[in-house]
Amino acid sequence: MSFDTTQQSYQALRAIIAEKTDRVIAWVGSGFSVNAGLPNWASLKSILEKALSNKAEQFEGTDSTSMKNMAKTIHSMEDIWASFGLLRKNLGETTWRATIREALGSAATKTTPEGYINLWKLKVRGILSLNLDRFATKAYVETFPKRTLIGFDGKEVGNFTHVLKNQGQFVCNLHGNVENASSWILTKT
């Protein structure tokens, strides 16, 4: 199935970009990063579930059974943020962080997905990224090597509202970035 370029919303966006009547801010999710071999949110949940199952195998008796039951409960949960909270609690902070970094850390050495580069070539004002991988920033540096980008994480957004009023381009990593676990927003709490 090909993209329908006759849809009204596409035509309106195309006009805004072509006529430069308004600055565009792109909102991107894990789909852009999947092309580089990184997991989407559901796949990351599966990776964390596997880590919990592996941890359960290290225990014996009721501890092992309890942890295996928790893994099954988490697997059946539809609310990804609630399940991430339980995974974090049951894996422990060290395993939680290490597992996420292992799943996403390869982004630093992967080729930047073309979708990010294409967004910057459209001269978008900024990118709101739901990903921890920092591909949006990497794409900007590759696309405009002599320009400066304003970058910040979701937890800091209140300190950067002025950025929306100035002329510089920006990336807001809404869920944080893989390098800084204290920036992660992955659970309801």
Tab-separated table of C-alpha atoms in Angstrom, residues 48 55 84-101 155 180-187 189:
chain	number	residue	atom	x	y	z
A	48	LEU	CA	12.990	-6.819	29.906
A	55	LYS	CA	16.652	-13.789	36.865
A	84	PHE	CA	7.756	-1.192	32.971
A	85	GLY	CA	7.266	-0.104	36.579
A	86	LEU	CA	6.886	-3.697	37.734
A	87	LEU	CA	9.821	-4.816	35.622
A	88	ARG	CA	11.999	-2.116	37.127
A	89	LYS	CA	10.978	-3.098	40.648
A	90	ASN	CA	11.471	-6.833	40.101
A	91	LEU	CA	14.658	-6.647	38.051
A	92	GLY	CA	16.319	-4.216	40.407
A	93	GLU	CA	17.885	-0.944	39.364
A	94	THR	CA	21.198	-2.363	38.119
A	95	THR	CA	19.703	-5.050	35.858
A	96	TRP	CA	16.948	-2.675	34.683
A	97	ARG	CA	19.468	-0.075	33.538
A	98	ALA	CA	21.947	-2.554	32.072
A	99	THR	CA	19.248	-4.353	30.067
A	100	ILE	CA	17.894	-1.126	28.578
A	101	ARG	CA	21.362	0.165	27.762
A	155	LYS	CA	12.378	16.022	32.563
A	180	ASN	CA	21.586	9.084	31.425
A	181	ALA	CA	19.314	6.709	33.335
A	182	SER	CA	18.177	9.509	35.642
A	183	SER	CA	16.602	11.175	32.585
A	184	TRP	CA	14.434	8.156	31.707
A	185	ILE	CA	10.683	8.518	31.846
A	186	LEU	CA	9.557	4.932	31.330
A	187	THR	CA	7.177	4.234	34.203
A	189	THR	CA	5.854	7.000	38.671
